[in-house]
Short mmCIF file of C-alpha atoms in Angstrom, two decimals:
data_model
loop_
_atom_site.label_atom_id
_atom_site.label_comp_id
_atom_site.label_asym_id
_atom_site.label_seq_id
_atom_site.Cartn_x
_atom_site.Cartn_y
_atom_site.Cartn_z
CA MET A 25 116.38 77.21 136.44
CA ALA A 26 119.00 78.04 133.77
CA ARG A 27 122.54 78.89 134.84
CA ILE A 28 124.95 80.83 132.57
CA ILE A 29 128.51 80.11 133.84
CA LEU A 30 131.13 82.18 132.15
CA GLN A 31 134.67 81.02 131.44
CA ASP A 32 135.93 84.56 132.06
CA PRO A 33 133.47 86.56 134.26
CA THR A 34 135.45 89.80 133.73
CA LYS A 35 134.95 89.76 129.95
CA LYS A 36 132.38 92.28 128.73
CA ILE A 37 130.38 92.24 125.50
CA ARG A 38 130.45 95.51 123.73
CA PRO A 39 129.63 94.72 120.13
CA ARG A 40 128.47 96.81 117.30
CA VAL A 41 124.82 97.78 117.56
CA TYR A 42 122.76 96.75 114.52
CA SER A 43 120.51 99.45 113.14
CA CYS A 44 116.84 98.60 112.60
CA PRO A 45 115.30 99.65 109.24
CA ARG A 46 112.65 102.27 109.73
CA HIS A 47 109.89 100.08 108.22
CA TYR A 48 110.61 97.34 110.86
CA LEU A 49 110.95 99.71 113.88
CA SER A 50 107.30 99.49 114.79
CA ALA A 51 107.35 95.67 114.62
CA PHE A 52 110.55 95.62 116.74
CA GLN A 53 108.88 97.71 119.41
CA THR A 54 105.79 95.48 119.25
CA LEU A 55 107.86 92.35 119.83
CA ILE A 56 109.65 93.96 122.77
CA GLN A 57 106.32 95.04 124.31
CA GLN A 58 104.84 91.52 123.89
CA HIS A 59 107.77 90.05 125.82
CA LEU A 60 107.50 92.73 128.51
CA ASP A 61 103.80 92.07 128.88
CA ALA A 62 104.42 88.33 129.12
CA GLY A 63 107.01 88.89 131.91
CA ARG A 64 109.84 87.37 129.84
CA ILE A 65 112.11 90.45 129.83
CA ARG A 66 112.85 93.55 131.87
CA MET A 67 114.67 96.81 131.41
CA SER A 68 118.42 96.36 131.97
CA LYS A 69 121.11 98.19 133.85
CA ALA A 70 123.93 95.86 132.68
CA ASP A 71 127.07 97.34 131.10
CA SER A 72 127.44 94.46 128.63
CA ALA A 73 124.96 93.50 125.89
CA SER A 74 124.46 91.34 122.84
CA PRO A 75 123.15 92.87 119.59
CA ALA A 76 119.49 92.28 118.58
CA PHE A 77 117.79 92.63 115.21
CA VAL A 78 114.70 91.40 113.38
CA ILE A 79 114.35 89.00 110.41
CA PRO A 80 111.23 89.29 108.29
CA LYS A 81 109.08 86.17 107.73
CA LYS A 82 107.71 85.08 104.34
CA ASP A 83 104.20 86.31 105.31
CA PRO A 84 104.41 90.12 105.46
CA THR A 85 101.36 90.26 107.73
CA VAL A 86 103.21 88.29 110.45
CA LEU A 87 105.54 89.98 112.91
CA PRO A 88 109.26 89.45 112.07
CA ARG A 89 111.45 87.20 114.20
CA LEU A 90 113.48 88.76 117.03
CA VAL A 91 117.06 87.49 116.79
CA ILE A 92 119.83 88.07 119.32
CA ASP A 93 123.40 87.52 118.34
CA TYR A 94 124.78 85.66 121.38
CA ARG A 95 127.99 84.47 119.61
CA ALA A 96 130.27 86.41 121.99
CA LEU A 97 128.36 85.21 125.08
CA ASN A 98 128.29 81.61 123.77
CA ALA A 99 132.04 81.69 123.14
CA ASN A 100 132.62 82.63 126.79
CA THR A 101 130.07 80.21 128.30
CA VAL A 102 130.98 76.84 129.95
CA LYS A 103 129.10 74.34 127.79
CA ASP A 104 126.35 72.12 129.21
CA LYS A 105 127.02 68.54 128.13
CA PHE A 106 123.60 67.05 128.80
CA PRO A 107 123.04 64.77 125.79
CA LEU A 108 120.22 64.76 123.31
CA PRO A 109 118.75 61.30 122.56
CA LYS A 110 119.39 59.61 119.23
CA LEU A 111 116.42 59.61 116.92
CA ASP A 112 117.15 56.02 115.85
CA ASP A 113 116.84 54.92 119.49
CA ILE A 114 113.46 56.61 119.81
CA LEU A 115 112.25 55.00 116.58
CA ASP A 116 113.42 51.57 117.78
CA LEU A 117 111.43 51.92 121.01
CA ALA A 118 108.26 53.19 119.38
CA GLY A 119 108.42 51.34 116.06
CA GLY A 120 106.26 48.33 117.09
CA ALA A 121 103.44 50.36 118.58
CA GLN A 122 99.91 50.52 117.23
CA TYR A 123 99.05 53.95 118.52
CA TRP A 124 101.14 57.12 118.72
CA GLY A 125 100.84 60.62 119.99
CA LYS A 126 102.92 63.78 119.76
CA ILE A 127 102.93 66.70 122.19
CA ASP A 128 104.61 69.95 121.14
CA MET A 129 105.75 72.30 123.87
CA THR A 130 104.67 75.96 123.90
CA ASN A 131 107.54 78.43 123.72
CA SER A 132 109.67 75.71 125.22
CA PHE A 133 112.82 77.70 126.15
CA PHE A 134 110.71 80.44 127.67
CA GLN A 135 109.34 77.98 130.24
CA THR A 136 112.70 77.87 132.05
CA ARG A 137 113.65 80.87 134.10
CA VAL A 138 117.21 82.27 134.23
CA HIS A 139 118.95 82.26 137.56
CA PRO A 140 118.77 85.81 139.08
CA GLU A 141 122.58 86.08 139.23
CA ASP A 142 122.89 85.25 135.53
CA ILE A 143 120.17 87.52 134.12
CA PRO A 144 122.56 90.38 133.27
CA HIS A 145 124.44 88.03 130.88
CA THR A 146 121.32 87.89 128.68
CA THR A 147 121.11 91.66 128.11
CA PHE A 148 120.42 92.58 124.45
CA THR A 149 120.53 95.93 122.71
CA THR A 150 117.42 98.01 122.19
CA PRO A 151 117.00 101.77 122.71
CA MET A 152 116.50 100.95 126.43
CA GLY A 153 118.38 97.67 126.78
CA MET A 154 116.63 94.54 127.99
CA ASP A 155 117.35 91.47 130.08
CA TRP A 156 115.81 88.07 129.63
CA LEU A 157 114.13 86.60 132.71
CA VAL A 158 113.59 83.34 130.87
CA MET A 159 115.96 81.26 128.77
CA PRO A 160 116.50 82.98 125.43
CA MET A 161 116.73 81.39 122.03
CA GLY A 162 120.19 81.62 120.62
CA PHE A 163 121.89 80.83 123.91
CA CYS A 164 124.23 77.84 123.29
CA ASN A 165 123.09 75.77 126.31
CA ALA A 166 119.38 76.29 125.82
CA PRO A 167 118.74 72.97 124.00
CA SER A 168 120.64 70.94 126.65
CA ILE A 169 119.00 72.76 129.55
CA HIS A 170 115.55 72.23 128.10
CA GLN A 171 116.18 68.56 127.41
CA HIS A 172 117.39 68.18 130.96
CA CYS A 173 114.21 69.84 132.25
CA MET A 174 111.96 67.60 130.18
CA VAL A 175 113.84 64.44 131.12
CA LYS A 176 113.54 65.33 134.82
CA ALA A 177 109.78 65.79 134.48
CA LEU A 178 109.16 62.63 132.47
CA ASN A 179 112.00 60.37 133.79
CA HIS A 180 109.61 57.74 135.17
CA LEU A 181 107.92 57.34 131.75
CA ILE A 182 110.78 57.79 129.27
CA GLY A 183 111.59 54.57 127.43
CA LYS A 184 108.43 52.90 128.69
CA SER A 185 105.67 54.85 127.04
CA CYS A 186 107.24 58.09 125.77
CA HIS A 187 110.40 59.85 124.83
CA VAL A 188 111.51 63.48 124.52
CA TYR A 189 113.46 65.24 121.80
CA MET A 190 113.72 69.00 122.32
CA ASP A 191 110.23 70.46 121.86
CA ASP A 192 108.52 67.21 121.09
CA ILE A 193 107.22 64.36 123.26
CA ILE A 194 106.47 61.09 121.43
CA ILE A 195 103.99 58.69 123.14
CA TRP A 196 103.41 55.09 122.00
CA SER A 197 101.09 52.24 123.02
CA GLN A 198 99.77 48.84 121.88
CA THR A 199 96.05 49.37 122.58
CA LEU A 200 93.79 52.38 122.61
CA GLN A 201 93.00 51.93 126.33
CA GLU A 202 96.73 51.77 127.13
CA HIS A 203 97.31 54.85 124.98
CA CYS A 204 94.74 56.89 126.82
CA GLN A 205 96.37 55.94 130.09
CA ASN A 206 99.88 56.79 128.75
CA CYS A 207 98.75 60.16 127.42
CA ALA A 208 97.09 61.00 130.76
CA ALA A 209 100.28 60.04 132.62
CA VAL A 210 102.41 62.33 130.41
CA LEU A 211 100.02 65.21 130.76
CA ASP A 212 99.87 64.74 134.54
CA ALA A 213 103.67 64.78 134.69
CA LEU A 214 103.85 67.97 132.68
CA ARG A 215 101.25 69.59 134.91
CA GLU A 216 103.12 68.57 138.01
CA ALA A 217 106.28 70.21 136.60
CA ASP A 218 104.46 73.40 135.48
CA LEU A 219 105.23 72.72 131.85
CA TYR A 220 102.87 73.75 129.05
CA CYS A 221 102.18 72.28 125.63
CA SER A 222 100.57 73.66 122.46
CA PRO A 223 97.06 72.24 121.77
CA LYS A 224 97.24 73.33 118.17
CA LYS A 225 100.39 71.28 117.47
CA THR A 226 99.49 68.32 119.65
CA GLU A 227 98.07 65.03 118.25
CA LEU A 228 97.30 62.57 120.99
CA VAL A 229 95.99 59.66 118.91
CA THR A 230 97.25 58.53 115.54
CA THR A 231 97.53 55.05 114.05
#
């Protein structure tokens, strides 16, 4: 569960509200409704909020990206120091393997819930105002918290048959039989921790 510990709990965020262009208003409302339906956000009663806006993607048929400007919140947040692994160390461990696999997590930050006491800190501006119930993108400690969550779930396997870097889990083995066992062990650990991966972005066996 994600904690948001403030350096100054009395400090309120009352920034300028960004206007949404009329031709993106419908998409903005659709994005908000999708998050509501998924149980990721709720209507807010907080008196402090971060500004939200949308950024269009290259494909005009795809919904734009919802972005929340958490700079003021991040500046007032006690930083989580949990380290990310060095990519060179991961490559050294996996470099001599004959088989590899990659698991990509689904909406990785959204899989961690925000502590009930800290939910009001996540409020963002919409016509109604919304709170995040899950860890939002743009929050400064989200990468460290997610890495900590993944390491906790896979701690007994990391460095032996897999490693974790943010959204990605790398699995390596010397034989196909060993690789099947290693992949099964990782998937079992994710299931035990109630963590979900993306089948479309997952490749379990490559050589």
